[in-house]
């Protein structure tokens, strides 16, 4: 009987060592897998930079999108946290880049500032950037419509009867729409606002 006891004890110790070794190997594999996941996750986050989500200029000749080119009158890229955001507050050479027009479907009607009448206009927006800007306009249609109506309500009918007054209104609308897009989407991209109809009564 003593022989049996001594023979089973080494077998039990051997089984325990094997189980312990398998447990340690499993923990090591799990740790290595987690480490690899973190490493490759950081690589993929680095590959898909936040700047990739911003609109890009569309070249006229090839129709390809490219990042905003260095222009003489361009301001430095904006910093939002640790991310560099392309600065859309500069004029693009219209001979080099493709322009896209986006007509706003419904016209805008509002009372004028002096209360003497009303203003009704239809507008179309232009951009040199890719379809992301158009998608941003569609997504932010309600705040854009609101800001356009607010700008129109402040207009003086005497100024609007002149060409300079209409050009000033174009600049005001362009700035206001870009401000909404920058606030809501992080990027403006509207080059100009064009009137498709304009009625003052």
C-alpha positions as a printed Julia matrix, in Angstrom:
201×3 Matrix{Float64}:
   0.0     0.0     0.0
   2.83    2.38    0.64
   3.99    1.92   -2.92
   0.61    2.97   -4.27
   0.6     6.16   -2.18
   4.03    7.2    -3.36
   3.18    6.45   -7.0
  -0.04    8.54   -6.96
   1.56   11.56   -5.27
   4.03   12.24   -8.13
   1.19   11.75  -10.64
  -0.93   14.35   -8.79
   2.02   16.75   -8.63
   2.66   16.27  -12.34
  -0.97   16.99  -13.22
  -0.96   20.09  -11.02
   2.2    21.39  -12.72
   0.67   20.81  -16.15
  -2.53   22.65  -15.18
  -0.5    25.5   -13.71
   1.62   25.73  -16.88
  -1.5    25.74  -19.1
  -3.08   28.5   -16.95
   0.05   30.66  -17.14
   0.23   30.18  -20.93
  -3.45   31.13  -21.31
  -2.96   34.33  -19.27
   0.13   35.18  -21.35
  -1.81   34.67  -24.62
  -4.71   36.83  -23.42
  -2.27   39.58  -22.4
  -0.48   39.41  -25.75
  -3.79   39.57  -27.61
  -4.92   42.62  -25.64
  -1.57   44.32  -26.25
  -1.76   43.61  -29.98
  -5.31   44.96  -30.09
  -4.24   48.2   -28.44
  -1.21   48.51  -30.75
  -3.13   47.88  -33.98
  -6.03   50.05  -32.78
  -3.59   52.93  -32.33
  -2.18   52.3   -35.81
  -5.62   52.37  -37.44
  -6.56   55.53  -35.51
  -3.34   57.08  -36.76
  -4.08   56.0   -40.33
  -7.58   57.55  -40.27
  -6.68   61.07  -39.2
  -9.44   63.51  -38.19
  -8.33   65.78  -41.06
  -9.49   63.07  -43.5
 -13.09   63.87  -42.59
 -12.85   67.5   -43.74
 -13.86   68.53  -47.27
 -11.16   68.76  -49.92
 -10.79   71.09  -52.89
 -11.73   69.57  -56.25
  -9.25   70.19  -59.09
 -10.87   71.47  -62.28
  -8.87   69.48  -64.84
  -8.83   66.02  -63.25
 -11.89   66.31  -61.02
  -9.9    64.75  -58.16
 -10.14   65.91  -54.58
  -7.01   67.29  -52.99
  -6.26   68.95  -49.67
  -6.39   72.72  -49.52
  -3.41   74.04  -51.48
  -0.98   76.61  -50.15
  -2.16   80.0   -51.37
  -0.52   83.38  -50.82
  -3.51   84.83  -49.0
  -4.31   81.69  -47.02
  -4.24   81.86  -43.24
  -2.5    79.14  -41.24
  -4.52   75.99  -40.44
  -6.79   76.33  -37.43
  -6.05   74.28  -34.31
  -9.01   72.55  -32.67
  -7.55   70.82  -29.64
  -4.61   68.85  -30.98
  -6.06   68.56  -34.5
  -5.17   70.88  -37.38
  -8.31   71.88  -39.27
  -8.0    73.21  -42.82
  -8.76   76.89  -42.92
 -11.59   77.6   -45.36
 -11.43   81.39  -44.88
  -9.45   82.21  -48.01
 -10.24   82.73  -51.65
  -9.59   79.87  -54.04
  -8.32   80.38  -57.59
 -11.48   79.65  -59.66
  -9.37   78.74  -62.71
  -7.74   75.86  -60.8
 -10.67   74.33  -58.9
 -14.09   73.03  -59.87
 -17.09   74.95  -58.53
 -20.34   73.32  -57.46
 -23.63   75.2   -57.13
 -26.32   74.1   -54.71
 -29.72   75.81  -55.1
 -31.82   76.14  -51.95
 -35.22   74.78  -52.95
 -37.58   77.16  -51.13
 -37.4    80.94  -51.33
 -37.05   83.13  -48.23
 -39.64   85.75  -47.3
 -39.33   88.23  -44.44
 -40.39   91.71  -43.34
 -37.79   94.43  -43.83
 -36.13   96.24  -40.94
 -38.15   99.46  -41.26
 -41.46   97.59  -41.5
 -42.35   99.24  -44.79
 -42.46   96.08  -46.85
 -41.11   92.61  -47.32
 -38.24   90.92  -49.09
 -38.44   87.61  -50.94
 -35.32   85.97  -52.36
 -34.2    82.67  -53.78
 -30.54   81.72  -53.36
 -27.96   79.26  -54.61
 -24.72   78.47  -52.76
 -21.35   77.8   -54.41
 -18.37   75.8   -53.15
 -14.99   74.69  -54.49
 -14.94   71.74  -52.08
 -16.13   68.17  -52.55
 -19.58   66.75  -51.8
 -19.01   66.81  -48.04
 -19.89   70.52  -48.01
 -23.17   69.85  -49.86
 -23.98   67.07  -47.39
 -23.24   69.48  -44.52
 -25.61   72.07  -46.07
 -28.39   69.47  -46.34
 -27.81   68.25  -42.78
 -27.87   71.82  -41.39
 -30.76   73.12  -43.52
 -32.82   74.31  -40.54
 -30.16   76.49  -38.84
 -29.06   77.81  -42.26
 -32.62   78.79  -43.09
 -32.95   80.49  -39.71
 -29.76   82.54  -40.06
 -30.66   83.6   -43.62
 -34.05   84.88  -42.42
 -32.38   86.8   -39.57
 -29.92   88.48  -41.94
 -32.71   89.37  -44.38
 -34.88   90.88  -41.64
 -32.11   93.38  -40.82
 -31.9    94.8   -44.37
 -32.67   98.39  -45.28
 -34.81   98.55  -48.47
 -33.02  101.74  -49.63
 -29.67   99.91  -49.59
 -31.09   96.84  -51.31
 -32.22   98.94  -54.26
 -28.54   99.5   -55.18
 -26.06   97.06  -56.67
 -23.65   97.68  -53.77
 -26.42   96.88  -51.28
 -27.12   93.56  -53.0
 -23.4    92.67  -53.04
 -23.18   93.55  -49.35
 -26.14   91.22  -48.68
 -24.35   88.44  -50.61
 -21.27   88.84  -48.38
 -23.39   88.9   -45.21
 -25.26   85.73  -46.21
 -22.03   83.94  -47.17
 -20.43   84.8   -43.81
 -23.55   83.84  -41.83
 -23.96   80.45  -43.57
 -20.25   79.66  -43.17
 -20.5    80.53  -39.46
 -23.37   78.05  -39.04
 -21.46   75.32  -40.91
 -18.27   75.94  -38.89
 -20.2    75.8   -35.64
 -22.18   72.67  -36.51
 -19.79   70.77  -38.81
 -16.35   72.25  -38.07
 -15.91   73.55  -41.64
 -17.64   76.23  -43.76
 -16.61   75.92  -47.4
 -19.21   78.24  -48.99
 -17.52   80.55  -51.5
 -20.5    82.76  -52.39
 -24.28   83.15  -52.28
 -26.04   83.94  -55.56
 -29.55   85.32  -55.94
 -31.87   83.27  -58.14
 -34.75   85.67  -57.44
 -35.13   88.93  -55.5
 -38.38   90.81  -54.89
 -38.73   93.89  -52.66
 -42.26   95.19  -51.99
